[in-house]
């Protein structure tokens, strides 16, 4: 057990990197997706809706496989880690799109009306009135998305990214202790999730209304 | 010159599908005039009010603010610039206040002036102090909306609208969401505005207030102005049966 521990810590670092990078990509995709879905242009709305329904309608594992194994066929050669970050980021981005869109829609229409009657433009209204209120509404649900993302990083074990789940599987071979190996991996996931949850709580308190 | 209307609504009509909510309404409001619009719910009075700043666009007809047509037909981008400029001259107060909950009272008042008129922070703060003095809430300048009573929220909302120095103020049932004991403080602020000769168009259910403060009263029902005139006439000697019926129900217990 103690012998494998350093390898698990190294693997945990890979899992954290996967999580952070795909989370950032997901937030960017989510913001773009939400903007598209709420756009005045029907082409953009359709593009946003298609992104969301394709990603949410197919298994994340298939998305990882398509990018990693199918990519080279169309000239996209990616390292396993890169493919993992991209696939996970695009995937969670679709869920974040809906989270962000929901939070923006949930801001009372009277807020927009009040701002627009003062003479603020659509953009000024969004930036100064709608967005600050929507951000408060989206912190917790985005936390739920991020929680799912962290656990979802286990999927990229299937394309041999040496993260926690892959590492656990690998050391079963030499230790013959599947219970301990998976338990250790699970405990580390839980620790990461716990710390992330503290971060989300802190952020939620920070942006809370006075 | 002074007789020219500040607000001129010409043949306003609005329909949702086959439902006509406004039918060919024309209304002129002169500078300094205070007009009350009364009528049963669903009569179209709020829709008419919200057409004045194009918040609820008309299906046909024109709305003019002095020399500017408010609901001009323009390409989207030009219309946006046009309407944002026009709306700075038309203050609006809502039934549910619509204060910005993430901003304190000072920032609620100064947000638009800072953004649209380029006021410095010091100038904006000075403006907030002036406006809050007017509505008697200077001591609440650092409070957040959630820390205010309904009446105080509405007074801040009035101060926020006034901070843009509008030429006209629209009140959409400004006291309907308030507890009865809080109505008076808002009415007092509105009366004070009336004394300062602010042009006001007030949609209200409060007949007593309309009678005391307004120069003209419009009674609307089913999308038309059934009757209009000075309050003494509308309230004491209405000509139309629908007006009589409505007032009978609403004046019960008042006066």
Coordinates of C-alpha atoms in Angstrom, one line a residue:
Chain A
X1 CA 0.0 0.0 0.0
X2 CA 2.6 2.5 1.1
X3 CA 4.7 1.6 -1.9
X4 CA 2.0 2.6 -4.4
X5 CA 1.0 5.7 -2.6
X6 CA 3.4 8.1 -4.4
X7 CA 2.0 6.8 -7.7
X8 CA -1.5 7.5 -6.6
X9 CA -0.5 11.0 -5.6
X10 CA 1.0 11.6 -9.0
X11 CA -2.2 10.2 -10.6
X12 CA -4.3 12.5 -8.4
X13 CA -2.3 15.5 -9.8
X14 CA -3.2 14.3 -13.3
X15 CA -6.9 14.1 -12.3
X16 CA -6.7 17.6 -10.9
X17 CA -5.1 18.9 -14.0
X18 CA -7.8 17.2 -16.1
X19 CA -10.5 18.6 -13.9
X20 CA -9.2 22.2 -13.9
X21 CA -8.4 22.4 -17.6
X22 CA -11.7 20.8 -18.7
X23 CA -13.6 22.9 -16.2
X24 CA -12.1 26.1 -17.7
X25 CA -12.9 24.9 -21.2
X26 CA -16.4 23.9 -20.1
X27 CA -17.0 27.3 -18.6
X28 CA -16.0 28.9 -21.8
X29 CA -18.2 26.6 -23.9
X30 CA -21.0 27.1 -21.4
X31 CA -20.8 30.9 -21.7
X32 CA -20.6 30.8 -25.5
X33 CA -23.4 28.2 -25.6
X34 CA -25.7 30.2 -23.3
X35 CA -25.0 33.4 -25.3
X36 CA -25.9 31.5 -28.5
X37 CA -29.0 30.0 -27.0
X38 CA -30.2 33.4 -25.8
X39 CA -29.1 35.2 -28.9
X40 CA -31.5 37.2 -31.2
X41 CA -30.1 35.3 -34.2
X42 CA -32.0 32.2 -34.9
X43 CA -29.0 30.6 -36.5
X44 CA -27.0 31.0 -33.3
X45 CA -29.9 29.7 -31.2
X46 CA -30.1 26.6 -33.4
X47 CA -26.3 26.1 -33.2
X48 CA -26.5 26.3 -29.4
X49 CA -29.5 24.0 -29.1
X50 CA -27.8 21.4 -31.4
X51 CA -24.6 21.5 -29.3
X52 CA -26.5 20.9 -26.2
X53 CA -28.7 18.1 -27.5
X54 CA -25.9 16.2 -29.3
X55 CA -23.6 16.3 -26.3
X56 CA -26.3 15.5 -23.8
X57 CA -27.8 12.8 -26.0
X58 CA -24.7 10.7 -26.3
X59 CA -22.5 8.9 -23.7
X60 CA -19.5 10.9 -22.6
X61 CA -17.4 7.8 -23.2
X62 CA -18.4 7.7 -26.9
X63 CA -17.4 11.4 -27.2
X64 CA -14.0 10.6 -25.7
X65 CA -13.5 7.7 -28.1
X66 CA -14.7 9.7 -31.1
X67 CA -12.1 12.4 -30.4
X68 CA -9.2 10.1 -29.5
X69 CA -9.7 7.1 -31.8
X70 CA -11.8 8.8 -34.5
X71 CA -9.7 12.0 -34.6
X72 CA -6.7 10.7 -36.6
X73 CA -9.1 9.6 -39.4
X74 CA -9.9 13.2 -40.1
X75 CA -6.4 14.4 -39.4
X76 CA -6.7 15.3 -35.7
X77 CA -3.9 13.7 -33.8
X78 CA -4.1 14.3 -30.1
X79 CA -2.3 13.0 -27.1
X80 CA -4.5 11.0 -24.8
X81 CA -4.4 13.8 -22.1
X82 CA -5.3 16.5 -24.7
X83 CA -8.1 14.5 -26.1
X84 CA -9.4 13.8 -22.6
X85 CA -9.4 17.5 -21.7
X86 CA -11.1 18.5 -24.9
X87 CA -13.8 15.8 -24.7
X88 CA -14.5 16.4 -21.1
X89 CA -14.6 20.2 -21.5
X90 CA -16.9 20.1 -24.5
X91 CA -19.1 17.6 -22.6
X92 CA -19.5 19.5 -19.4
X93 CA -19.8 22.7 -21.4
X94 CA -23.2 21.5 -22.7
X95 CA -24.5 21.1 -19.2
X96 CA -23.0 24.4 -18.2
X97 CA -24.7 26.0 -21.1
X98 CA -28.0 25.0 -19.7
X99 CA -27.0 26.0 -16.1
X100 CA -26.0 29.5 -17.2
X101 CA -28.9 30.0 -19.5
X102 CA -31.3 28.9 -16.7
X103 CA -29.7 31.4 -14.3
X104 CA -29.9 34.3 -16.8
X105 CA -33.5 33.5 -17.6
X106 CA -34.3 33.3 -13.9
X107 CA -33.5 36.9 -13.2
X108 CA -36.8 38.8 -12.9
X109 CA -37.9 40.4 -16.1
X110 CA -38.8 43.5 -14.1
X111 CA -35.0 44.1 -13.6
X112 CA -34.4 44.3 -17.3
X113 CA -37.5 46.5 -17.7
X114 CA -36.3 48.9 -15.0
X115 CA -32.8 49.2 -16.5
X116 CA -34.1 49.6 -20.1
X117 CA -36.6 52.4 -19.0
X118 CA -33.7 54.3 -17.5
X119 CA -32.1 54.2 -21.0
X120 CA -29.5 51.5 -20.6
X121 CA -28.8 49.5 -23.7
X122 CA -29.4 45.7 -24.0
X123 CA -25.7 45.1 -23.4
X124 CA -25.4 47.6 -20.5
X125 CA -28.4 46.1 -18.9
X126 CA -27.0 42.6 -19.2
X127 CA -23.6 43.6 -17.9
X128 CA -24.7 45.7 -14.9
X129 CA -28.0 44.3 -13.9
X130 CA -28.8 40.8 -15.3
X131 CA -25.3 39.2 -15.2
X132 CA -24.4 40.1 -11.6
X133 CA -27.7 38.6 -10.4
X134 CA -27.4 35.6 -12.7
X135 CA -23.9 34.8 -11.4
X136 CA -25.3 34.5 -7.9
X137 CA -27.9 32.0 -9.2
X138 CA -25.4 29.9 -11.1
X139 CA -22.7 29.3 -8.6
X140 CA -24.3 26.4 -6.9
X141 CA -25.6 24.6 -10.0
X142 CA -22.2 25.1 -11.6
X143 CA -20.8 23.5 -8.5
X144 CA -23.0 20.4 -9.3
X145 CA -21.7 20.4 -12.9
X146 CA -18.1 20.6 -11.6
X147 CA -18.7 17.7 -9.2
X148 CA -20.0 15.6 -12.0
X149 CA -17.0 16.6 -14.1
X150 CA -14.4 15.6 -11.5
X151 CA -15.9 12.1 -11.2
X152 CA -16.3 12.0 -15.0
X153 CA -12.6 12.3 -15.5
X154 CA -12.4 8.6 -14.6
X155 CA -13.7 8.0 -18.1
X156 CA -10.4 8.9 -19.7
X157 CA -8.8 5.9 -18.1
X158 CA -10.3 4.2 -21.1
X159 CA -7.9 6.0 -23.4
X160 CA -4.9 5.3 -21.0
X161 CA -4.5 8.6 -19.5
X162 CA -2.6 7.8 -16.3
X163 CA -5.0 9.4 -13.9
X164 CA -6.5 8.0 -10.7
X165 CA -8.8 5.3 -12.0
X166 CA -6.2 4.0 -14.6
X167 CA -3.6 3.9 -11.9
X168 CA -5.8 1.9 -9.6
X169 CA -6.4 -0.6 -12.3
X170 CA -2.7 -0.8 -13.1
X171 CA -1.6 -1.6 -9.6
X172 CA -4.2 -4.3 -9.1
X173 CA -2.0 -6.4 -11.4
X174 CA 1.1 -6.1 -9.1
X175 CA -0.6 -6.0 -5.7
X176 CA -3.6 -8.3 -6.2
X177 CA -5.6 -6.0 -4.0
X178 CA -8.5 -4.6 -6.1
X179 CA -10.5 -3.5 -3.0
X180 CA -7.6 -1.5 -1.5
X181 CA -6.6 0.0 -4.9
X182 CA -10.1 1.2 -5.8
X183 CA -10.9 2.3 -2.3
X184 CA -7.7 4.4 -2.3
X185 CA -8.7 6.0 -5.6
X186 CA -12.2 6.6 -4.4
X187 CA -10.9 8.2 -1.2
X188 CA -8.7 10.6 -3.2
X189 CA -11.7 11.5 -5.5
X190 CA -13.7 12.3 -2.4
X191 CA -11.0 14.5 -1.0
X192 CA -10.8 16.5 -4.2
X193 CA -14.6 16.8 -4.4
X194 CA -14.7 17.9 -0.7
X195 CA -12.2 20.7 -1.2
X196 CA -13.9 21.8 -4.4
X197 CA -17.2 21.9 -2.5
X198 CA -15.6 24.1 0.1
X199 CA -14.5 26.4 -2.7
X200 CA -18.0 26.5 -4.2
X201 CA -19.5 27.3 -0.7
X202 CA -17.0 30.1 -0.2
X203 CA -17.8 31.6 -3.6
X204 CA -21.5 31.3 -3.0
X205 CA -21.2 33.2 0.3
X206 CA -19.0 35.8 -1.3
X207 CA -21.5 36.6 -4.1
X208 CA -24.6 36.3 -1.9
X209 CA -26.9 39.3 -1.7
X210 CA -26.4 41.5 1.3
Chain B
X1 CA -45.5 76.9 -27.6
X2 CA -46.4 76.0 -24.0
X3 CA -49.7 74.6 -25.3
X4 CA -47.9 72.0 -27.4
X5 CA -48.3 68.6 -25.9
X6 CA -45.2 66.9 -24.3
X7 CA -46.8 63.5 -24.9
X8 CA -48.9 62.9 -28.0
X9 CA -50.4 59.5 -28.6
X10 CA -52.1 59.2 -32.0
X11 CA -54.5 56.4 -32.8
X12 CA -52.7 53.9 -30.6
X13 CA -53.8 50.3 -31.2
X14 CA -52.5 47.0 -30.0
X15 CA -53.6 43.5 -30.4
X16 CA -52.3 40.1 -29.4
X17 CA -53.6 37.9 -32.2
X18 CA -57.3 38.6 -32.4
X19 CA -57.4 40.1 -28.9
X20 CA -57.5 43.9 -29.2
X21 CA -56.1 45.4 -26.0
X22 CA -56.0 49.0 -27.2
X23 CA -58.4 50.3 -29.8
X24 CA -57.6 53.6 -31.5
X25 CA -56.6 55.7 -28.5
X26 CA -55.4 59.3 -28.8
X27 CA -54.2 61.2 -25.9
X28 CA -52.3 64.5 -25.5
X29 CA -50.6 65.5 -22.3
X30 CA -49.4 69.0 -21.8
X31 CA -46.3 70.0 -19.9
X32 CA -47.0 69.9 -16.2
X33 CA -50.2 68.1 -16.5
X34 CA -51.1 65.2 -14.2
X35 CA -53.2 62.6 -15.8
X36 CA -54.7 59.6 -14.1
X37 CA -55.8 56.5 -16.0
X38 CA -58.3 54.4 -14.2
X39 CA -60.4 51.4 -15.1
X40 CA -61.0 47.8 -14.4
X41 CA -58.1 45.3 -14.7
X42 CA -57.6 44.2 -18.3
X43 CA -58.9 47.5 -19.6
X44 CA -55.6 48.2 -21.3
X45 CA -54.4 51.1 -19.0
X46 CA -51.0 49.6 -18.2
X47 CA -50.5 48.6 -21.8
X48 CA -51.2 52.2 -22.9
X49 CA -48.7 53.5 -20.3
X50 CA -46.1 51.0 -21.3
X51 CA -46.5 52.0 -24.9
X52 CA -45.4 55.5 -24.1
X53 CA -41.8 54.4 -23.7
X54 CA -42.2 51.5 -26.1
X55 CA -41.8 48.9 -23.5
X56 CA -45.0 47.3 -25.0
X57 CA -44.8 48.3 -28.6
X58 CA -48.0 49.3 -30.3
X59 CA -49.4 47.4 -33.3
X60 CA -50.2 50.7 -35.0
X61 CA -50.3 54.3 -34.1
X62 CA -47.7 56.8 -33.0
X63 CA -46.3 58.0 -29.7
X64 CA -44.5 61.3 -29.7
X65 CA -42.4 62.9 -27.0
X66 CA -42.2 66.6 -28.0
X67 CA -40.6 66.6 -31.4
X68 CA -39.5 63.0 -31.4
X69 CA -41.5 60.0 -32.4
X70 CA -40.8 57.4 -29.7
X71 CA -42.0 54.3 -31.7
X72 CA -40.2 55.2 -34.9
X73 CA -39.7 52.3 -37.3
X74 CA -36.0 51.9 -37.7
X75 CA -33.5 49.1 -38.4
X76 CA -32.8 47.2 -35.1
X77 CA -29.4 48.9 -34.4
X78 CA -30.6 52.4 -35.0
X79 CA -33.8 51.8 -33.1
X80 CA -31.8 50.6 -30.1
X81 CA -29.8 53.8 -30.0
X82 CA -32.9 55.9 -30.6
X83 CA -35.0 54.3 -27.9
X84 CA -32.2 54.3 -25.3
X85 CA -31.9 58.1 -25.8
X86 CA -35.6 58.7 -25.7
X87 CA -36.1 56.6 -22.6
X88 CA -33.7 58.8 -20.6
X89 CA -36.4 61.5 -20.8
X90 CA -39.2 59.2 -19.6
X91 CA -39.0 58.0 -16.0
X92 CA -41.0 55.0 -15.0
X93 CA -42.1 53.6 -11.7
X94 CA -43.3 50.0 -11.4
X95 CA -45.8 48.2 -9.2
X96 CA -43.1 45.9 -7.9
X97 CA -40.4 48.6 -7.6
X98 CA -37.8 46.6 -9.5
X99 CA -34.9 48.0 -7.5
X100 CA -31.6 46.3 -8.3
X101 CA -31.1 43.9 -5.4
X102 CA -27.4 43.6 -5.9
X103 CA -26.8 47.4 -5.6
X104 CA -27.2 49.6 -2.5
X105 CA -29.6 52.6 -2.7
X106 CA -26.8 55.0 -3.8
X107 CA -25.8 52.7 -6.7
X108 CA -29.4 52.0 -7.7
X109 CA -29.8 55.8 -8.2
X110 CA -26.5 56.5 -9.8
X111 CA -26.0 53.5 -12.1
X112 CA -27.8 55.0 -15.1
X113 CA -26.6 58.6 -14.6
X114 CA -23.0 57.4 -14.3
X115 CA -23.3 55.1 -17.3
X116 CA -25.3 57.3 -19.6
X117 CA -24.4 60.9 -18.6
X118 CA -20.8 60.3 -17.8
X119 CA -21.1 61.7 -14.2
X120 CA -18.1 61.4 -12.1
X121 CA -18.4 59.5 -8.8
X122 CA -18.5 62.7 -6.8
X123 CA -21.2 64.2 -9.1
X124 CA -23.2 61.0 -9.0
X125 CA -23.0 60.8 -5.2
X126 CA -24.2 64.4 -5.0
X127 CA -27.1 63.5 -7.3
X128 CA -28.0 60.5 -5.1
X129 CA -28.0 62.8 -2.0
X130 CA -30.3 65.3 -3.7
X131 CA -32.7 62.8 -4.9
X132 CA -32.8 60.9 -1.6
X133 CA -33.4 64.2 0.2
X134 CA -36.4 64.7 -2.0
X135 CA -38.0 61.4 -1.1
X136 CA -36.9 61.7 2.5
X137 CA -34.6 58.7 2.6
X138 CA -31.1 60.2 2.8
X139 CA -30.4 58.1 5.9
X140 CA -30.9 54.9 3.8
X141 CA -28.3 55.7 1.2
X142 CA -26.0 52.7 2.1
X143 CA -28.9 50.3 2.6
X144 CA -29.6 47.4 0.2
X145 CA -33.2 47.1 -1.2
X146 CA -33.8 44.0 1.0
X147 CA -33.3 46.1 4.1
X148 CA -36.1 48.6 3.1
X149 CA -39.9 48.5 3.6
X150 CA -42.1 48.4 0.5
X151 CA -42.9 52.1 0.8
X152 CA -39.2 53.0 1.1
X153 CA -38.4 50.8 -1.9
X154 CA -40.9 52.6 -4.0
X155 CA -39.6 56.0 -2.9
X156 CA -36.1 54.9 -3.8
X157 CA -37.4 53.7 -7.2
X158 CA -38.9 57.2 -7.7
X159 CA -35.6 58.8 -6.8
X160 CA -33.8 56.5 -9.2
X161 CA -36.2 57.6 -12.1
X162 CA -35.9 61.3 -11.1
X163 CA -32.1 61.1 -11.2
X164 CA -32.2 60.9 -14.9
X165 CA -34.0 64.3 -14.9
X166 CA -36.9 63.0 -17.0
X167 CA -39.4 65.3 -18.7
X168 CA -42.3 62.9 -17.9
X169 CA -42.9 60.4 -15.2
X170 CA -45.0 57.3 -15.7
X171 CA -46.4 55.5 -12.7
X172 CA -47.7 52.0 -13.2
X173 CA -49.8 51.2 -10.2
X174 CA -47.1 52.5 -8.0
X175 CA -48.9 51.8 -4.7
X176 CA -50.8 48.6 -5.6
X177 CA -48.3 46.2 -4.1
X178 CA -47.9 48.1 -0.8
X179 CA -49.4 47.5 2.6
X180 CA -52.2 50.0 3.2
X181 CA -50.2 51.9 5.9
X182 CA -47.3 52.4 3.5
X183 CA -49.4 53.9 0.6
X184 CA -49.5 57.3 2.1
X185 CA -45.7 57.9 2.2
X186 CA -45.5 57.1 -1.6
X187 CA -48.5 59.3 -2.3
X188 CA -46.9 62.2 -0.5
X189 CA -43.8 62.0 -2.7
X190 CA -46.0 61.9 -5.7
X191 CA -48.0 64.9 -4.5
X192 CA -44.8 66.8 -3.9
X193 CA -43.7 66.0 -7.5
X194 CA -47.1 67.3 -8.7
X195 CA -46.5 70.6 -6.8
X196 CA -43.2 70.9 -8.7
X197 CA -45.1 70.6 -11.9
X198 CA -43.6 67.4 -13.1
X199 CA -45.6 66.0 -16.0
X200 CA -47.1 62.7 -14.7
X201 CA -49.2 59.9 -16.1
X202 CA -50.5 57.7 -13.4
X203 CA -52.2 54.4 -13.7
X204 CA -53.9 53.8 -10.4
X205 CA -56.6 52.1 -8.5
X206 CA -56.7 54.8 -5.9
X207 CA -59.6 57.0 -6.7
X208 CA -59.0 59.3 -3.8
X209 CA -55.5 60.1 -4.9
X210 CA -56.6 60.6 -8.5
X211 CA -59.3 63.0 -7.3
X212 CA -56.9 65.0 -5.1
X213 CA -53.9 65.3 -7.3
X214 CA -54.8 64.9 -11.0
X215 CA -55.8 67.5 -13.5
X216 CA -57.4 65.0 -15.8
X217 CA -58.9 61.6 -15.4
X218 CA -59.2 59.0 -18.1
X219 CA -61.6 56.1 -17.6
X220 CA -60.6 53.1 -19.8
X221 CA -62.5 49.9 -20.4
X222 CA -62.0 47.2 -22.9
X223 CA -59.2 49.0 -24.7
X224 CA -60.9 52.3 -25.2
X225 CA -61.1 55.6 -23.4
X226 CA -64.7 55.6 -22.3
X227 CA -64.7 59.0 -20.7
X228 CA -62.3 61.7 -19.8
X229 CA -62.4 65.0 -18.0
X230 CA -61.4 66.9 -14.9
X231 CA -61.7 64.8 -11.7
X232 CA -64.7 66.8 -10.4
X233 CA -66.6 65.7 -13.5
X234 CA -65.5 62.1 -13.7
X235 CA -65.9 61.4 -10.1
X236 CA -69.0 63.5 -9.2
X237 CA -70.9 63.5 -12.5
X238 CA -69.8 60.8 -14.9
X239 CA -71.8 60.7 -18.1
X240 CA -71.2 57.1 -19.1
X241 CA -72.9 54.1 -17.5
X242 CA -69.7 52.0 -17.5
X243 CA -67.9 54.8 -15.7
X244 CA -70.8 55.1 -13.2
X245 CA -70.7 51.3 -12.6
X246 CA -67.0 51.2 -12.1
X247 CA -67.0 54.1 -9.7
X248 CA -69.9 52.8 -7.7
X249 CA -67.8 49.7 -7.0
X250 CA -64.6 51.5 -6.3
X251 CA -65.8 54.5 -4.3
X252 CA -67.7 52.4 -1.8
X253 CA -66.2 53.2 1.6
X254 CA -64.1 56.0 0.2
X255 CA -64.9 59.7 0.7

